[in-house]
CSV table of C-alpha atoms in Angstrom, one decimal:
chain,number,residue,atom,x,y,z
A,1,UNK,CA,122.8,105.8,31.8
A,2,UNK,CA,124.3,103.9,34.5
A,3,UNK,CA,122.9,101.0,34.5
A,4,UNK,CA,124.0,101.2,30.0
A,5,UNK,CA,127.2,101.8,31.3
A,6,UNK,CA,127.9,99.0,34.1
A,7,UNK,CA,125.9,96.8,31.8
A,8,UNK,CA,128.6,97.4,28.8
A,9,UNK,CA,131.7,96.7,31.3
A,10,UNK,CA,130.1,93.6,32.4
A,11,UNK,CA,129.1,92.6,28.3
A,12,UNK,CA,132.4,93.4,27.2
A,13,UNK,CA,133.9,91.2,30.4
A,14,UNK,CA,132.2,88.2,29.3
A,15,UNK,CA,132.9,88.4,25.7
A,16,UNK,CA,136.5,89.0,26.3
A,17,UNK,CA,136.6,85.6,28.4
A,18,UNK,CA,134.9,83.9,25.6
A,19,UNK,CA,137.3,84.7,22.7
A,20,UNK,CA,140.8,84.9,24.8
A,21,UNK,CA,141.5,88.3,23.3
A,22,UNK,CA,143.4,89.8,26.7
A,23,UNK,CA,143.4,88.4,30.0
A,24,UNK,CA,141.4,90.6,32.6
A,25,UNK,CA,144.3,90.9,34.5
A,26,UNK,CA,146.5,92.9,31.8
A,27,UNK,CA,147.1,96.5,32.7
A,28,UNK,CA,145.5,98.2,30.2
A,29,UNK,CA,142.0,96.4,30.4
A,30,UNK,CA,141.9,96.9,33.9
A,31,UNK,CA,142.6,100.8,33.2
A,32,UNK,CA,139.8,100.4,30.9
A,33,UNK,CA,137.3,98.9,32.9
A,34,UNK,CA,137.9,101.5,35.6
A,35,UNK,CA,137.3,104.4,33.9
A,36,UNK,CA,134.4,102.5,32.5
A,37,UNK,CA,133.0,102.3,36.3
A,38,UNK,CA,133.6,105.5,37.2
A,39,UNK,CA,131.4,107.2,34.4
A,40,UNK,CA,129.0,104.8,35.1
A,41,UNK,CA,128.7,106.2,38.8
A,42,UNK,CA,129.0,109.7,37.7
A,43,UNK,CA,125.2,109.9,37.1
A,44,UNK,CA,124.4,107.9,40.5
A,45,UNK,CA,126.5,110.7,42.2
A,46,UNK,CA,124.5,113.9,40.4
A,47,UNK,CA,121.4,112.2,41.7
A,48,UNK,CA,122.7,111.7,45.4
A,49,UNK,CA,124.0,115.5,45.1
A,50,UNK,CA,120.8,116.4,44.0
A,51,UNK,CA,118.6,117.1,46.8
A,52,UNK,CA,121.5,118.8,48.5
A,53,UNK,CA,121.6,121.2,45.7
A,54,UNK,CA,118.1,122.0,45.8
A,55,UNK,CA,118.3,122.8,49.8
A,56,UNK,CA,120.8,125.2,48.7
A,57,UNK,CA,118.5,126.7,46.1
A,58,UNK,CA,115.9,127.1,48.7
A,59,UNK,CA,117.8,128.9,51.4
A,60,UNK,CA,118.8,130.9,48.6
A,61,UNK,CA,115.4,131.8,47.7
A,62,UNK,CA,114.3,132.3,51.5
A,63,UNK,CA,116.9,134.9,52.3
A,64,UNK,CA,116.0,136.7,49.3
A,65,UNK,CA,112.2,136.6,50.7
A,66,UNK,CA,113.6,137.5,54.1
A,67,UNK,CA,115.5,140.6,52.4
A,68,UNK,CA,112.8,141.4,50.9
A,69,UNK,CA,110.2,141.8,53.6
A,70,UNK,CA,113.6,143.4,55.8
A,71,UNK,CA,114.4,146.2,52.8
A,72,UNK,CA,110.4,146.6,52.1
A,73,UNK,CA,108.9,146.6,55.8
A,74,UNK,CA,105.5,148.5,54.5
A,75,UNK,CA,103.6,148.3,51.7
A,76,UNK,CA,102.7,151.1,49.2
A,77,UNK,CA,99.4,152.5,50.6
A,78,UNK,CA,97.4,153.2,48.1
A,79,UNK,CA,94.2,154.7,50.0
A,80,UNK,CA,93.8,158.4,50.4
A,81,UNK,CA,91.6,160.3,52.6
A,82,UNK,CA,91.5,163.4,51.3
A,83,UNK,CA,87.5,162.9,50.5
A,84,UNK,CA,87.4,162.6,53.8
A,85,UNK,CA,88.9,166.1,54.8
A,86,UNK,CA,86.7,167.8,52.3
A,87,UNK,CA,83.4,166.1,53.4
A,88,UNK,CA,84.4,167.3,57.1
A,89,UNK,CA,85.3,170.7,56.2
A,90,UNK,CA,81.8,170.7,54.6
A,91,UNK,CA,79.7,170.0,57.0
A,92,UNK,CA,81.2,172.0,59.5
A,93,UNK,CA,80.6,175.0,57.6
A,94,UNK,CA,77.3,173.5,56.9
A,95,UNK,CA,76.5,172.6,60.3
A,96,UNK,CA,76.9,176.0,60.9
A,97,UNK,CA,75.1,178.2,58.6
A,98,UNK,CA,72.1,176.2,58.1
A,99,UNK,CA,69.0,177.7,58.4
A,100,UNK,CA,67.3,176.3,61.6
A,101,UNK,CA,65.7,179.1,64.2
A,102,UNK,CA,65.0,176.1,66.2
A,103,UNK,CA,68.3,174.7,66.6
A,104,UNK,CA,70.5,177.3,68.4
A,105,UNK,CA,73.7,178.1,67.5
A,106,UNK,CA,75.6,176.8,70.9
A,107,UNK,CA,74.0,173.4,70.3
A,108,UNK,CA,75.9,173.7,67.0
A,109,UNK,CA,78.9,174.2,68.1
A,110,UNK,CA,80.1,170.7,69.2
A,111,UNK,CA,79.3,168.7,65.7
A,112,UNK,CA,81.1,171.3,63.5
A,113,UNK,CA,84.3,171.1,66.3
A,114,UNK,CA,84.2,167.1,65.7
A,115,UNK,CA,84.3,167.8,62.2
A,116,UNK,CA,87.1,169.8,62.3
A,117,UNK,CA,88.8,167.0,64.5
A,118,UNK,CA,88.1,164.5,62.1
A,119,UNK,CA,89.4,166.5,59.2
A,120,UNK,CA,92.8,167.1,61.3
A,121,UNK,CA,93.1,163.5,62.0
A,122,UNK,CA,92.2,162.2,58.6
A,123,UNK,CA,94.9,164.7,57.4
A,124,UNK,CA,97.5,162.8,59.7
A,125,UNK,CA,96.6,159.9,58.4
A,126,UNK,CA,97.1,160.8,55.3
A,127,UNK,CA,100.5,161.7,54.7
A,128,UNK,CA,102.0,159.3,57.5
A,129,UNK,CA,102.3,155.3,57.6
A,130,UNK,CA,101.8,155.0,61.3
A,131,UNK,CA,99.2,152.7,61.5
A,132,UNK,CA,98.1,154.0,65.2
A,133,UNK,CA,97.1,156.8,63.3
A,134,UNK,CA,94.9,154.9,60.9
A,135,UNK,CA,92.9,153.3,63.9
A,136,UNK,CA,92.1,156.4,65.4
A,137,UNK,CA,90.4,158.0,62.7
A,138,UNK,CA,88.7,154.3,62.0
A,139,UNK,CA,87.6,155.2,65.8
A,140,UNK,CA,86.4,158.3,65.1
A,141,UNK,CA,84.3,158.2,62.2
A,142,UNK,CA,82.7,154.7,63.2
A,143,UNK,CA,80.6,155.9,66.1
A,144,UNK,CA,79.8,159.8,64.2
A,145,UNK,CA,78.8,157.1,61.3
A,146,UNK,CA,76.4,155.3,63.3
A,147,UNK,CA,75.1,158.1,64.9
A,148,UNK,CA,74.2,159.8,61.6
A,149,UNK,CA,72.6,157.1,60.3
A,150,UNK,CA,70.6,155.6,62.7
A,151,UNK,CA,69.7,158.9,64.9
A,152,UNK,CA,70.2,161.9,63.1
A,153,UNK,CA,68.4,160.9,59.9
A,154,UNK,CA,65.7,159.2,61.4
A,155,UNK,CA,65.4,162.2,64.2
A,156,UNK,CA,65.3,165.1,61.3
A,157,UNK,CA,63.2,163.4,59.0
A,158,UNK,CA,60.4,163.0,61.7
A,159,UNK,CA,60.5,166.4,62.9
A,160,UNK,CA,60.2,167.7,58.9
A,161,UNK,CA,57.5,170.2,59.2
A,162,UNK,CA,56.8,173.1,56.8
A,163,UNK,CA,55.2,175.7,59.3
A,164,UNK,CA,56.2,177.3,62.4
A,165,UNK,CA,53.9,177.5,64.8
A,166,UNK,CA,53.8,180.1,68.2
A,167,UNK,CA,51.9,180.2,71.3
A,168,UNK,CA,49.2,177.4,72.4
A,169,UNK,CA,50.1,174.6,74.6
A,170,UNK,CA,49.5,174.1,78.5
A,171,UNK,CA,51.9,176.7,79.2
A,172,UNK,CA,50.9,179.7,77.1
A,173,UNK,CA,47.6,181.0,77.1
A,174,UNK,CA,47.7,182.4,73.7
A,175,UNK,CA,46.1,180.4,71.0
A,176,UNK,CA,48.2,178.6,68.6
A,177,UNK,CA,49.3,180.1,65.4
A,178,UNK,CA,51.3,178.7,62.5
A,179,UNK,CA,52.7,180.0,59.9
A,180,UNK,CA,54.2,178.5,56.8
A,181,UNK,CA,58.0,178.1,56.6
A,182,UNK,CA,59.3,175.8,54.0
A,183,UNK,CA,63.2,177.1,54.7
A,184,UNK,CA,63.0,175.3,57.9
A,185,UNK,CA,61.3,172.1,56.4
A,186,UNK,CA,63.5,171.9,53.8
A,187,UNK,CA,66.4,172.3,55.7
A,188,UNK,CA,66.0,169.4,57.9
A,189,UNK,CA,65.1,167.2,54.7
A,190,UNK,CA,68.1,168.3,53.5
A,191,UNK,CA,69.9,168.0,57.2
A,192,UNK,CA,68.2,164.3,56.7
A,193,UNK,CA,70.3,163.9,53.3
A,194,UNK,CA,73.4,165.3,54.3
A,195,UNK,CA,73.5,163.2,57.8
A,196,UNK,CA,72.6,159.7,55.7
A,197,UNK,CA,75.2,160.4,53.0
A,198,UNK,CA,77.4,161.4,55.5
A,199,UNK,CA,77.2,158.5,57.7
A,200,UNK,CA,77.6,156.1,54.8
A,201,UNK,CA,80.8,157.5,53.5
A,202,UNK,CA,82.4,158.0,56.7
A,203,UNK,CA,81.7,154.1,57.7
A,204,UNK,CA,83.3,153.2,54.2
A,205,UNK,CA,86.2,155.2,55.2
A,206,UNK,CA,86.3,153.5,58.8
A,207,UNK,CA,86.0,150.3,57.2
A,208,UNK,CA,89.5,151.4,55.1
A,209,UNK,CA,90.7,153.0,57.7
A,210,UNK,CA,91.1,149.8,59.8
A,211,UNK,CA,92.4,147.4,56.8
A,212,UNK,CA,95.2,150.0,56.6
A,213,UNK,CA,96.0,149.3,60.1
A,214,UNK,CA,95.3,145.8,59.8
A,215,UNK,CA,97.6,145.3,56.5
A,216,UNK,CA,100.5,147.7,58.8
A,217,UNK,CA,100.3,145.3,61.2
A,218,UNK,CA,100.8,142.1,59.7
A,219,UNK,CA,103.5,143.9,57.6
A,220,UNK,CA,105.2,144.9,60.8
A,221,UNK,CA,104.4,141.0,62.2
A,222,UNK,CA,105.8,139.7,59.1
A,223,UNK,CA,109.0,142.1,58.8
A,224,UNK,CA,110.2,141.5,62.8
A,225,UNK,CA,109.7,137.5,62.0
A,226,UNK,CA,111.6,137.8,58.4
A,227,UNK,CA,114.6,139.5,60.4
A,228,UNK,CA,114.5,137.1,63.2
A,229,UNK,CA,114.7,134.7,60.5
A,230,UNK,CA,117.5,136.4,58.6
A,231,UNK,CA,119.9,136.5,62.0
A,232,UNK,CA,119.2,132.7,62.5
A,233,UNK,CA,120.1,132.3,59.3
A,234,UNK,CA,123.3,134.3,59.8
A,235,UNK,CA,124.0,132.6,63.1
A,236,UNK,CA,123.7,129.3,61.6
A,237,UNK,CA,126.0,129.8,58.3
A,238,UNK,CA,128.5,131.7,61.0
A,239,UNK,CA,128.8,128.3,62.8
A,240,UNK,CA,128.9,126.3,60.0
């Protein structure tokens, strides 16, 4: 358009000369040929203003996104672990009524207090956004995972037997007697069961339990670098 423009002032320049209408000099062509030039630099000037503009459009944009991550510092957490209070209620009470004459009940007694522990700290973690919180129950359940899985399992599914036997041995000097006792070989098949599925569910939930904390930290990261962003911002338009 601007080049059309300044190519019409200079057109109708050069055909005024030729025919002697006006002289270029006269008041009202040279009123004519300015406004001419200046709507011929109008579009020149839009383009210069241009990229300004679109700086202004783009701070614009970035202290929205700042306000954004300042108003919104954590995400909505959509991971519950309830499941995981249940399953730890569970096999505490499990841990503790199951039939096993060889397994005392003392020896019991530490397993079905971790359970409660884990059930109380999964409850924390549950109805708070503190992300410490989240990393000590991923603390928790990782080892008791491991340990379920790759000794507990293994350990009651060798020692599956379905008799009980007394006496015999280099101690005693009764003979050796056994008796069938399929309670006590299917309880630790079913100990064997309980320990894999266990173990696998609580590493999922470890495995959750630490993106959680991961995803609260970066959110955390993220919202003290948007507000240091937002005050330089402020700083900056203050001087200006």
């Amino acid at each position: 358009l601007a080049v059309f423009l300044q190519s019409t002032v200079l057109f109708l320049e050069t055909v005024t000369m030729a025919m002697g209408v006006c002289h270029l000099t006269t008041p009202r062509w040279s009123s004519t040929r300015q406004f001419l030039l200046i709507i011929s630099f109008l579009p020149l000037a839009s383009v210069v203003a241009m990229p300004s503009i679109q700086q202004q459009i783009a701070k614009y944009e970035q202290v929205g996104v700042v306000s954004h991550h300042v108003t919104n510092p954590f995400p909505p957490k959509e991971v519950s672990f309830l499941p995981v209070v249940y399953l730890s209620v569970i096999n505490s009470v499990l841990n503790v009524l199951r039939p096993d004459s060889a397994i005392i009940w003392q020896a019991r007694v530490p397993r079905a207090l971790w359970e409660i522990c884990i059930a109380f700290v999964a409850t924390s973690a549950n109805n708070t956004s503190d992300p410490s919180i989240c990393l000590l129950l991923c603390l928790m359940m990782a080892p008791t995972a491991l340990m379920d899985i790759f000794v507990w399992a293994p350990s009651f599914a060798f020692f599956a037997n379905f008799e009980t036997c007394t006496g015999g041995g280099f101690i005693s000097r009764q003979p050796k007697v056994c008796s069938s006792d399929y309670v006590k070989g299917i309880g630790r098949l079913f100990v064997t069961v309980q320990s894999l599925l266990t173990g696998i569910i609580y590493l999922l939930a470890a495995v959750m339990s630490w993106t959680v904390f991961a995803e609260s930290r970066d959110t955390s990261i993220a919202r003290k670098n948007a507000m240091a962003m937002a005050e330089t911002m402020q700083s900056t338009t203050k001087k200006r």
